[in-house]
Coordinates of C-alpha atoms and ligand atoms in Angstrom, one line a residue:
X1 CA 7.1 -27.9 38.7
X2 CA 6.3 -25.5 35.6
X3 CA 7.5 -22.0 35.9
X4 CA 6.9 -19.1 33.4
X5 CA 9.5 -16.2 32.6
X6 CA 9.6 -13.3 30.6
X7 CA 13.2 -14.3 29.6
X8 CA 15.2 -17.5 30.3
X9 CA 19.1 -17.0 29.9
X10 CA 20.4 -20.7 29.6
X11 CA 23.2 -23.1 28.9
X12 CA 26.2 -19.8 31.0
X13 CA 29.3 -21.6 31.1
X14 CA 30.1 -19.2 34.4
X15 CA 27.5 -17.2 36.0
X16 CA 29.3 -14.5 38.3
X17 CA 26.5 -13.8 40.8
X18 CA 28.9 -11.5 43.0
X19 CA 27.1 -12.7 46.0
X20 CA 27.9 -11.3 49.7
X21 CA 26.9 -8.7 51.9
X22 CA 28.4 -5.2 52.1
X23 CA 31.3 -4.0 50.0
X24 CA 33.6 -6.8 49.6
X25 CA 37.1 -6.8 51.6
X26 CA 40.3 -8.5 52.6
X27 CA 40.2 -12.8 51.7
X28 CA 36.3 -11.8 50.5
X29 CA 38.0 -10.1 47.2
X30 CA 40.3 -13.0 46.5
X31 CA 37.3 -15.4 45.0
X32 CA 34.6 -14.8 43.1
X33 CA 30.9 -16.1 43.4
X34 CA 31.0 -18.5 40.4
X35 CA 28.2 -20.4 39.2
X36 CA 29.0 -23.2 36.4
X37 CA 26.0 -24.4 34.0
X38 CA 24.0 -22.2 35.2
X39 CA 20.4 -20.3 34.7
X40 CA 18.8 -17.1 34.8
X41 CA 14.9 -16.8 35.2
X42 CA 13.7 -12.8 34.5
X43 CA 9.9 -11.6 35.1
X44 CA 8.9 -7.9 35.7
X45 CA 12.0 -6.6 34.7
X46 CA 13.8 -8.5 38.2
X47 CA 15.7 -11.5 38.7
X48 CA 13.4 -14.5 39.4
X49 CA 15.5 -17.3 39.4
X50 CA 19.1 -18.9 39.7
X51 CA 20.0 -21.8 39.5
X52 CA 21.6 -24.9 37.7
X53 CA 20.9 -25.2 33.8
X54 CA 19.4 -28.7 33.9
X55 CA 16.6 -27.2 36.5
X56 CA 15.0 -25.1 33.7
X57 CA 14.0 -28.4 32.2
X58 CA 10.1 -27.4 32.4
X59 CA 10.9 -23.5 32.7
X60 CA 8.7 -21.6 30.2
X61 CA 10.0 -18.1 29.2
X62 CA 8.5 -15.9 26.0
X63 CA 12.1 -15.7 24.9
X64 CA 14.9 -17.8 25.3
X65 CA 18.2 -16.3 25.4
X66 CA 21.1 -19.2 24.5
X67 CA 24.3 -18.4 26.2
X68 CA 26.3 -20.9 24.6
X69 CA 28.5 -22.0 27.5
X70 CA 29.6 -18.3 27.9
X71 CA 30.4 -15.8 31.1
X72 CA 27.2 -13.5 32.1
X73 CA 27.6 -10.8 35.2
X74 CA 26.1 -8.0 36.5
X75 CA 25.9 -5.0 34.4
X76 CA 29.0 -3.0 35.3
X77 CA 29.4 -0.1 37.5
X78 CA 31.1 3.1 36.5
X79 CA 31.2 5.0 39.9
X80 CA 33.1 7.8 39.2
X81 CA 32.7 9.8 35.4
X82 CA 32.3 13.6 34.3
X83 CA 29.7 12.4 31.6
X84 CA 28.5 16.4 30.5
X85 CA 30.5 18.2 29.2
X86 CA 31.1 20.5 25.9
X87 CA 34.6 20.2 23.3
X88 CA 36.9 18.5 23.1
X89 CA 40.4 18.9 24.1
X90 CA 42.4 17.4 21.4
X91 CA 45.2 20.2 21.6
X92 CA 46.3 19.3 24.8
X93 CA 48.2 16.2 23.8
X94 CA 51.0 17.9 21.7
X95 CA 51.1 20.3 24.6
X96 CA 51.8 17.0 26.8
X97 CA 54.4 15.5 24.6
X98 CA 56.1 18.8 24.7
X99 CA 56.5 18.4 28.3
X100 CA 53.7 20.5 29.5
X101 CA 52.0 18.6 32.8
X102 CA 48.5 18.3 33.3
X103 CA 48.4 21.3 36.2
X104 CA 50.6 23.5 34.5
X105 CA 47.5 23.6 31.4
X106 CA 44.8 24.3 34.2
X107 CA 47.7 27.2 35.4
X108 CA 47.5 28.9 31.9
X109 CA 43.9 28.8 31.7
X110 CA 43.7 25.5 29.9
X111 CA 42.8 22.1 30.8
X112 CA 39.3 21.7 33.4
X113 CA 38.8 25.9 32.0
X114 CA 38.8 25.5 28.1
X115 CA 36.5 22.8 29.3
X116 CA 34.0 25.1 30.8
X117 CA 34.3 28.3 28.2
X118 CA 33.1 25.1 26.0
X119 CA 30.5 23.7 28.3
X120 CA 29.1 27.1 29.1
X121 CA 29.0 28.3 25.3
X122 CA 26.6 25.0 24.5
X123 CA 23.0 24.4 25.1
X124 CA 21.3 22.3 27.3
X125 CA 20.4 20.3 23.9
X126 CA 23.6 20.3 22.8
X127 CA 24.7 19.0 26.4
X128 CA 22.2 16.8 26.5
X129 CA 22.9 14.9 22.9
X130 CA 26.5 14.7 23.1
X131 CA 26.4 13.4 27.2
X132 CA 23.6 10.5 25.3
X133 CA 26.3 9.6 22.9
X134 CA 29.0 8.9 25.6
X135 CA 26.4 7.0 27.8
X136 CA 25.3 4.9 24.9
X137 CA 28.8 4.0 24.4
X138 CA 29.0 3.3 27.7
X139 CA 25.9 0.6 27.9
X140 CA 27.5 -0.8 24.8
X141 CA 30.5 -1.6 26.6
X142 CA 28.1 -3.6 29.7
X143 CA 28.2 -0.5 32.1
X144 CA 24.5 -0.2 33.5
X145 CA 25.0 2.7 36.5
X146 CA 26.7 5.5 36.2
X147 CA 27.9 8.3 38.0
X148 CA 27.8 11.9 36.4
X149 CA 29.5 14.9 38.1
X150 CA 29.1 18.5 37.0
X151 CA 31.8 20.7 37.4
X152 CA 32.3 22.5 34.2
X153 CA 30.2 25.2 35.0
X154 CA 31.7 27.2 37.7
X155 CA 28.8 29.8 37.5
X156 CA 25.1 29.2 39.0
X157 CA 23.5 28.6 35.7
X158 CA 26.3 26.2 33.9
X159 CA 26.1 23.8 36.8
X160 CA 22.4 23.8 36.9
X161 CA 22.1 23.1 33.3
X162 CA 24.6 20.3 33.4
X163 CA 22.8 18.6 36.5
X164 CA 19.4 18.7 34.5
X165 CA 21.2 17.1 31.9
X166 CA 22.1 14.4 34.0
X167 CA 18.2 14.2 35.0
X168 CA 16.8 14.2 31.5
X169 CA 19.6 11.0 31.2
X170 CA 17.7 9.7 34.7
X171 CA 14.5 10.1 33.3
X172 CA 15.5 8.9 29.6
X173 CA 18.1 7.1 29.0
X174 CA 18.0 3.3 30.2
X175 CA 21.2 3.8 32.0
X176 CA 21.2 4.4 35.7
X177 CA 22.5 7.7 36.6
X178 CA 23.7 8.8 40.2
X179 CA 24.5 12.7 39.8
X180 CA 27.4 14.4 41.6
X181 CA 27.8 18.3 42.1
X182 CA 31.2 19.4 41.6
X183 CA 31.1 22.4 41.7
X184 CA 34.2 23.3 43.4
X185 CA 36.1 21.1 40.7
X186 CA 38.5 24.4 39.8
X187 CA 39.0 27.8 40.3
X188 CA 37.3 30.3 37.4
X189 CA 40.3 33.0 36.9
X190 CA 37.9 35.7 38.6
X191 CA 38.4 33.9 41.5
X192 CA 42.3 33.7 41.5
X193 CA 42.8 35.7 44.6
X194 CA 39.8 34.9 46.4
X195 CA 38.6 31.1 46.4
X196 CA 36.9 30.7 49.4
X197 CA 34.9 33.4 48.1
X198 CA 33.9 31.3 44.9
X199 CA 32.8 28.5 47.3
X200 CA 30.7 29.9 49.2
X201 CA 29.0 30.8 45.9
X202 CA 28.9 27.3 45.0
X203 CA 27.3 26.0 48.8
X204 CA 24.5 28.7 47.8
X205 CA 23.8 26.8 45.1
X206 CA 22.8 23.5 47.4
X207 CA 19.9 25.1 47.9
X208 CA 17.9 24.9 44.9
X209 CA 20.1 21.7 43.9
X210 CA 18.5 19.9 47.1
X211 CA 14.8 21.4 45.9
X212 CA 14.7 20.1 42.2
X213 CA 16.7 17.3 43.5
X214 CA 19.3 17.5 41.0
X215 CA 22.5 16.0 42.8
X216 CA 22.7 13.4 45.7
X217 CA 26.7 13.4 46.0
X218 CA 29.1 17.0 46.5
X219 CA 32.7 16.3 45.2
X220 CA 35.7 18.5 45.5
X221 CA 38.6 18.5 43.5
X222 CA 41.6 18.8 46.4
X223 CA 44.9 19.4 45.2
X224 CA 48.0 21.4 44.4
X225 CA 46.6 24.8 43.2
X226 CA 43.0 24.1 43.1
X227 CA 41.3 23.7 47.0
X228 CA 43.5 23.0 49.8
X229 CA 42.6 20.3 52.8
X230 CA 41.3 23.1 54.5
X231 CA 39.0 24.4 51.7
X232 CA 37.8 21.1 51.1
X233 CA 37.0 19.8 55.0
X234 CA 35.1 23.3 55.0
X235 CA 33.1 22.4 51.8
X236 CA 32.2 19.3 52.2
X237 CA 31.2 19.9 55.8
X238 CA 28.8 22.4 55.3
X239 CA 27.5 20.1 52.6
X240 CA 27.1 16.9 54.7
X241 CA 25.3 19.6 57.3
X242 CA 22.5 20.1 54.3
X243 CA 22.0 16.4 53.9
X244 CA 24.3 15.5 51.4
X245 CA 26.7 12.6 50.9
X246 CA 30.2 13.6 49.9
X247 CA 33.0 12.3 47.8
X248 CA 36.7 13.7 47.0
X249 CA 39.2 13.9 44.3
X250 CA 42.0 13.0 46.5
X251 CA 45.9 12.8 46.0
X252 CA 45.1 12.1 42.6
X253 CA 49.0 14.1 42.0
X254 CA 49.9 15.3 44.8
X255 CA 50.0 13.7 48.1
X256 CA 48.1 16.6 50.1
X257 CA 46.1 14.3 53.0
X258 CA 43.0 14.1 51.1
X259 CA 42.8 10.1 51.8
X260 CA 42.7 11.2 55.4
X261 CA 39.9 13.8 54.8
X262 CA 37.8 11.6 53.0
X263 CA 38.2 8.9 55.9
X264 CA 37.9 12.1 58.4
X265 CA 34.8 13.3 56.8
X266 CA 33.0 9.7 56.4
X267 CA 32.8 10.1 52.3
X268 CA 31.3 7.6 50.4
X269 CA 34.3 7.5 48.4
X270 CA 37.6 8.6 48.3
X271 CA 38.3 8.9 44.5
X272 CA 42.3 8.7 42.6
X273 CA 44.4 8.4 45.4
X274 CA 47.5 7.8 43.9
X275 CA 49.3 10.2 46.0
X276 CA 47.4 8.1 49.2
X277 CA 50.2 7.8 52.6
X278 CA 50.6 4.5 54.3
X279 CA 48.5 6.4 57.3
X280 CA 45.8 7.1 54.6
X281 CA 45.8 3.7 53.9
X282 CA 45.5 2.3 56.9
X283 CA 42.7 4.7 58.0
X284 CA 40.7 3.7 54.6
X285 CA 40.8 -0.2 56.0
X286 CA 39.2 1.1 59.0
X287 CA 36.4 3.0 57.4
X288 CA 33.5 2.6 55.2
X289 CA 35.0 4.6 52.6
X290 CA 35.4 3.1 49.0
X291 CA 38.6 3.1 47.3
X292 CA 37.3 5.0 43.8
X293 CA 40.9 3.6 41.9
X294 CA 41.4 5.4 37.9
X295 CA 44.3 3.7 36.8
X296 CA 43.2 5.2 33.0
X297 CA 44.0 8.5 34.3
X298 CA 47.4 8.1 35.8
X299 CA 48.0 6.1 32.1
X300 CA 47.0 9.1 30.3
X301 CA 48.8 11.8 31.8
X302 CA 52.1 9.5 31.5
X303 CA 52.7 9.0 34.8
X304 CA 54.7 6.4 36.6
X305 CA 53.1 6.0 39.4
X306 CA 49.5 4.2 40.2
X307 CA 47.9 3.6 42.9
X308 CA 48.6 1.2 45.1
X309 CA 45.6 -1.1 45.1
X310 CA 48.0 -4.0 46.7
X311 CA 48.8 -2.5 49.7
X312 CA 44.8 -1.5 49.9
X313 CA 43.4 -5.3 49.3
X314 CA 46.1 -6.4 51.3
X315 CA 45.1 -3.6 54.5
X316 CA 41.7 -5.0 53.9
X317 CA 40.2 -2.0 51.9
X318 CA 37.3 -1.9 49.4
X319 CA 38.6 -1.1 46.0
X320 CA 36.7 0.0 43.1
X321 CA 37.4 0.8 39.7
X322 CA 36.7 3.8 37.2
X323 CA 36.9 5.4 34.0
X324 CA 37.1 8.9 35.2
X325 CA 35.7 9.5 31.5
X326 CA 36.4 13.3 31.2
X327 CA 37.9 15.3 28.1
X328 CA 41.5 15.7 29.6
X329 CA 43.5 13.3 31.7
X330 CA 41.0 10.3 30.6
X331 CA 38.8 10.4 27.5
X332 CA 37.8 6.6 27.2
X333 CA 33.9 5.4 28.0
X334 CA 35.8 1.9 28.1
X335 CA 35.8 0.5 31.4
X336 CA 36.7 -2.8 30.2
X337 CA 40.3 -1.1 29.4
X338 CA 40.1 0.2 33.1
X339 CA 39.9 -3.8 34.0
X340 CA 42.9 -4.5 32.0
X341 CA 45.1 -1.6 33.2
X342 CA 44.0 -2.6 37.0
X343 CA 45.4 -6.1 36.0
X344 CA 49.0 -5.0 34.3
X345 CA 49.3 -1.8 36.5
X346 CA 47.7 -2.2 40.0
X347 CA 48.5 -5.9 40.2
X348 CA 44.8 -6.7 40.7
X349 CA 43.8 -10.3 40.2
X350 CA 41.1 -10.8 38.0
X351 CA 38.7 -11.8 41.1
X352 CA 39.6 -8.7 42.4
X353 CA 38.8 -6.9 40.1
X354 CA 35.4 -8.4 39.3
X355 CA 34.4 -6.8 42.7
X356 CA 35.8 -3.3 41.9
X357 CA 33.4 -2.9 38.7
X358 CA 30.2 -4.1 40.1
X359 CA 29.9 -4.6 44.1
X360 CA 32.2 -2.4 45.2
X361 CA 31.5 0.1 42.6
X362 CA 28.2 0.5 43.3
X363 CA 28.6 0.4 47.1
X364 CA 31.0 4.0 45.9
X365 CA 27.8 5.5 44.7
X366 CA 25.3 4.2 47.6
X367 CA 23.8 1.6 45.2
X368 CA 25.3 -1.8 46.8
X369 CA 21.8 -2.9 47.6
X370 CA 20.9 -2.3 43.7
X371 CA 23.0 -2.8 41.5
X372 CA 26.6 -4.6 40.4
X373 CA 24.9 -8.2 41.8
X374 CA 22.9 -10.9 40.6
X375 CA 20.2 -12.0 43.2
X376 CA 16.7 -12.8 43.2
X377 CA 14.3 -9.5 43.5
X378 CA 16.9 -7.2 41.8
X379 CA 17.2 -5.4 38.8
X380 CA 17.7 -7.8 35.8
X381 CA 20.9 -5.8 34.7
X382 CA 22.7 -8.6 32.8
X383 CA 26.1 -8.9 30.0
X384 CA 26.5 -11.9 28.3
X385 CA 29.8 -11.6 27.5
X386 CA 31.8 -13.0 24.1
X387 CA 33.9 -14.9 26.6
X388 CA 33.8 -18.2 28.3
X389 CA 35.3 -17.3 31.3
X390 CA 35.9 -14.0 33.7
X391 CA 40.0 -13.4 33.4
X392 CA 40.0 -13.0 30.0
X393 CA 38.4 -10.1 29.9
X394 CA 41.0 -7.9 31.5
X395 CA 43.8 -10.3 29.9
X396 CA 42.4 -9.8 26.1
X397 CA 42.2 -5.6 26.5
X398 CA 41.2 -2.7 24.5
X399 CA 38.4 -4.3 22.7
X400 CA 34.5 -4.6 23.4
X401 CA 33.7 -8.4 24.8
X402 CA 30.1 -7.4 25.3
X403 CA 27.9 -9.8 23.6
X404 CA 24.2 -8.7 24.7
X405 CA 23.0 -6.2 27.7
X406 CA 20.0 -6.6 29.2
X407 CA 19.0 -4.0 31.5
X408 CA 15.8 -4.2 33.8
X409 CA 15.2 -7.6 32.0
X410 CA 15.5 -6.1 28.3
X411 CA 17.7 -6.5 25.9
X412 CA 19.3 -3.0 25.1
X413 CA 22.8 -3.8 23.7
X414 CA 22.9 -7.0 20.9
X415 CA 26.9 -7.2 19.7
X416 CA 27.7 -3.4 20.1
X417 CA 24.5 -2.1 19.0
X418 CA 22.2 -0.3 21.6
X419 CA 18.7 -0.7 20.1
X420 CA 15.8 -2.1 22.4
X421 CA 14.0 -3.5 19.9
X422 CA 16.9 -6.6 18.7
X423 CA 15.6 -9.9 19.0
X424 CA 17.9 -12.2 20.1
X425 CA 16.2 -15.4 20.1
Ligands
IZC501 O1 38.5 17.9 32.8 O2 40.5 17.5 33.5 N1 41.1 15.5 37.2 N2 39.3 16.7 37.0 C1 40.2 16.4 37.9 C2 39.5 16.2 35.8 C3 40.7 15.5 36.0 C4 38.7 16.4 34.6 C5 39.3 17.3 33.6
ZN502 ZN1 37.3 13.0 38.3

């Protein structure tokens, strides 16, 4: 038998394929899918074959790609990132080694605000170049879908502008993007005695955000002096009732109920959840909600407590991982670091979390029957990694393993370069 390829990855040392249906759960997060001397076959930008390395014997491809006995996975899902923004917020960090917390900032008109006095200030272009440059960095570090919220707007045209952003990246950028409108991710100081006011401007805004189809999720931020429960369940209601799917920035400090709420409401995910009760917990394991986990964030605003991803594998819940890449309690495009603090902070093995960065991931953004797997028919989003097997890449941390990227079928990322046109044979 003769077969013909586009691109033939040979001689992986361990191919994770991720294999399984649904999100994956309980014992089902404990091993991983591995393949040893193993194959990929790519044609048409899809996965075409798998198999053992000593099958591809008569296998034609117009490039060979050698993988030297390394580890190749799925491109990596980052389901949860607030990719568009303008600044930088440098100046907050003395502030927090002076003592001053993260919601105390946001109280003074800092923090999320000096966020969007920047983000409203720039243009679309400006938006739209410096948004690229994080996304590139991204890809460079193996992450092939993304999630993007808005949320530094807080005014009708901000929030469009960032959401077109994210669709120019849709259209442009090789990444895939999944956009979230978050809206309702603070309270602008006109607002301070009237919030429910300010969201019912936001839900007006569904409108025209359904018609140009700029969004597919609606977030909230829910906690201590931005929306209550109440706000949020009212929110996120009368956005499921327009068609939309829903996430939430729950207990990410304080332990409010918003693990309930997202279980309550059905979201797709159920994002920080630090804070999370034992009764949240134990709802989550009964629902399809996904675990979003950002153990970056609770490292950067200096905080002892995580979540607690082992209670949540052990109750049998889908947990996935995060950058939460945003200017101020997390500004690192490095998800690989996310893998390393989930390992020396949530006590996650490193089969565990192998599934929270590509299957469960993308089952957070309604792409589990896309993306974060290798399987025949799918996207040909690929890393060859500069490893030869998966734990050490959490265990060796706060580096870039990638070797090469290859997203729909082509290579994009050679050694921490993004340029399409590398030839790697
Ligand atoms: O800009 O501080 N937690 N939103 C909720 C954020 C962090 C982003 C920010
Ligand atoms: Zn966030």
């Amino acid at each position: 038998m003769t077969k013909h390829f586009d691109t033939l990855i040979v001689n992986i040392g361990q191919l994770l394929t991720m294999e399984g249906d649904g999100p994956a759960k309980g014992e089902r997060m404990k091993t991983l899918p591995v393949l040893e001397h193993a194959a990929v076959g790519i044609k048409d930008g899809k996965i075409a074959f798998i198999g053992k390395n000593e099958e591809t014997k008569n296998f034609h491809a117009d490039r060979m790609i050698n993988a030297s006995g390394k580890l190749v996975s799925p491109g990596l899902v980052d389901p949860h990132t607030h990719l568009v923004f303008g600044g930088s917020r440098e100046h907050e960090l003395v502030l927090k080694q002076q003592g001053v917390s993260y919601l105390e900032i946001l109280k003074r008109g800092g923090g999320i605000l000096s966020t969007v006095q920047a983000t409203r200030k720039a243009s679309e272009e400006e938006l739209f170049e410096k948004a690229k440059f994080h996304l590139d960095r991204m890809l460079s570090y193996g992450v092939t879908t993304v999630e993007a919220k808005s949320g530094y707007g807080l005014d009708e045209d901000t929030e469009l502008k960032q959401l077109r952003v994210i669709k120019r990246l849709q259209n442009e950028h090789p990444v895939d993007l999944v956009s979230t409108f978050l809206g309702a991710h603070a309270i602008p100081p006109e607002y301070k005695n009237n919030p429910d006011d300010f969201l019912v401007r936001m839900l007006n805004l569904l409108d025209i955000i359904q018609k140009e189809e700029l969004a597919e999720f609606v977030d909230i931020f829910c906690e201590t002096d931005v929306f209550t429960i109440e706000q949020s369940r009212m929110f996120l209601q009368a956005a499921e009732a327009k068609g939309f799917n829903v996430k939430i920035h729950a207990d990410e400090i304080d332990s409010l109920g918003g693990t309930e709420l997202a279980v309550e409401l059905g979201a797709v995910s159920g994002d920080h959840l630090v804070g999370a009760s034992a009764a949240g917990i134990e709802r989550l394991a009964g629902s399809d909600t996904i675990a979003v986990l950002l153990p970056g964030t609770s490292f950067y605003l200096g905080k002892e407590k995580y979540a607690r991803a082992r209670d949540m594998i052990e109750a049998g819940v889908a947990v996935a991982l995060a950058t939460d890449f945003n200017p101020g309690s997390s500004p690192t495009e490095n998800l690989q670091l996310m893998m390393s603090f989930a390992a020396l902070k949530l006590k996650m093995t490193p089969e565990e979390i192998w599934h929270a960065v590509t299957v469960n991931a993308a089952y957070a953004i309604n792409r589990g029957e896309e993306a974060g797997r290798i399987a025949l028919g799918r996207k040909a989003d690929i890393v060859i990694w500069d490893a030869t097997n998966y734990a050490y890449i959490p265990y060796h941390y706060g580096v870039n393993h990638v070797k090469t990227v290859l997203k729909k079928g082509k290579v994009v990322v050679e050694r921490g370069r993004n340029d399409a046109t590398i030839s790697v044979s």
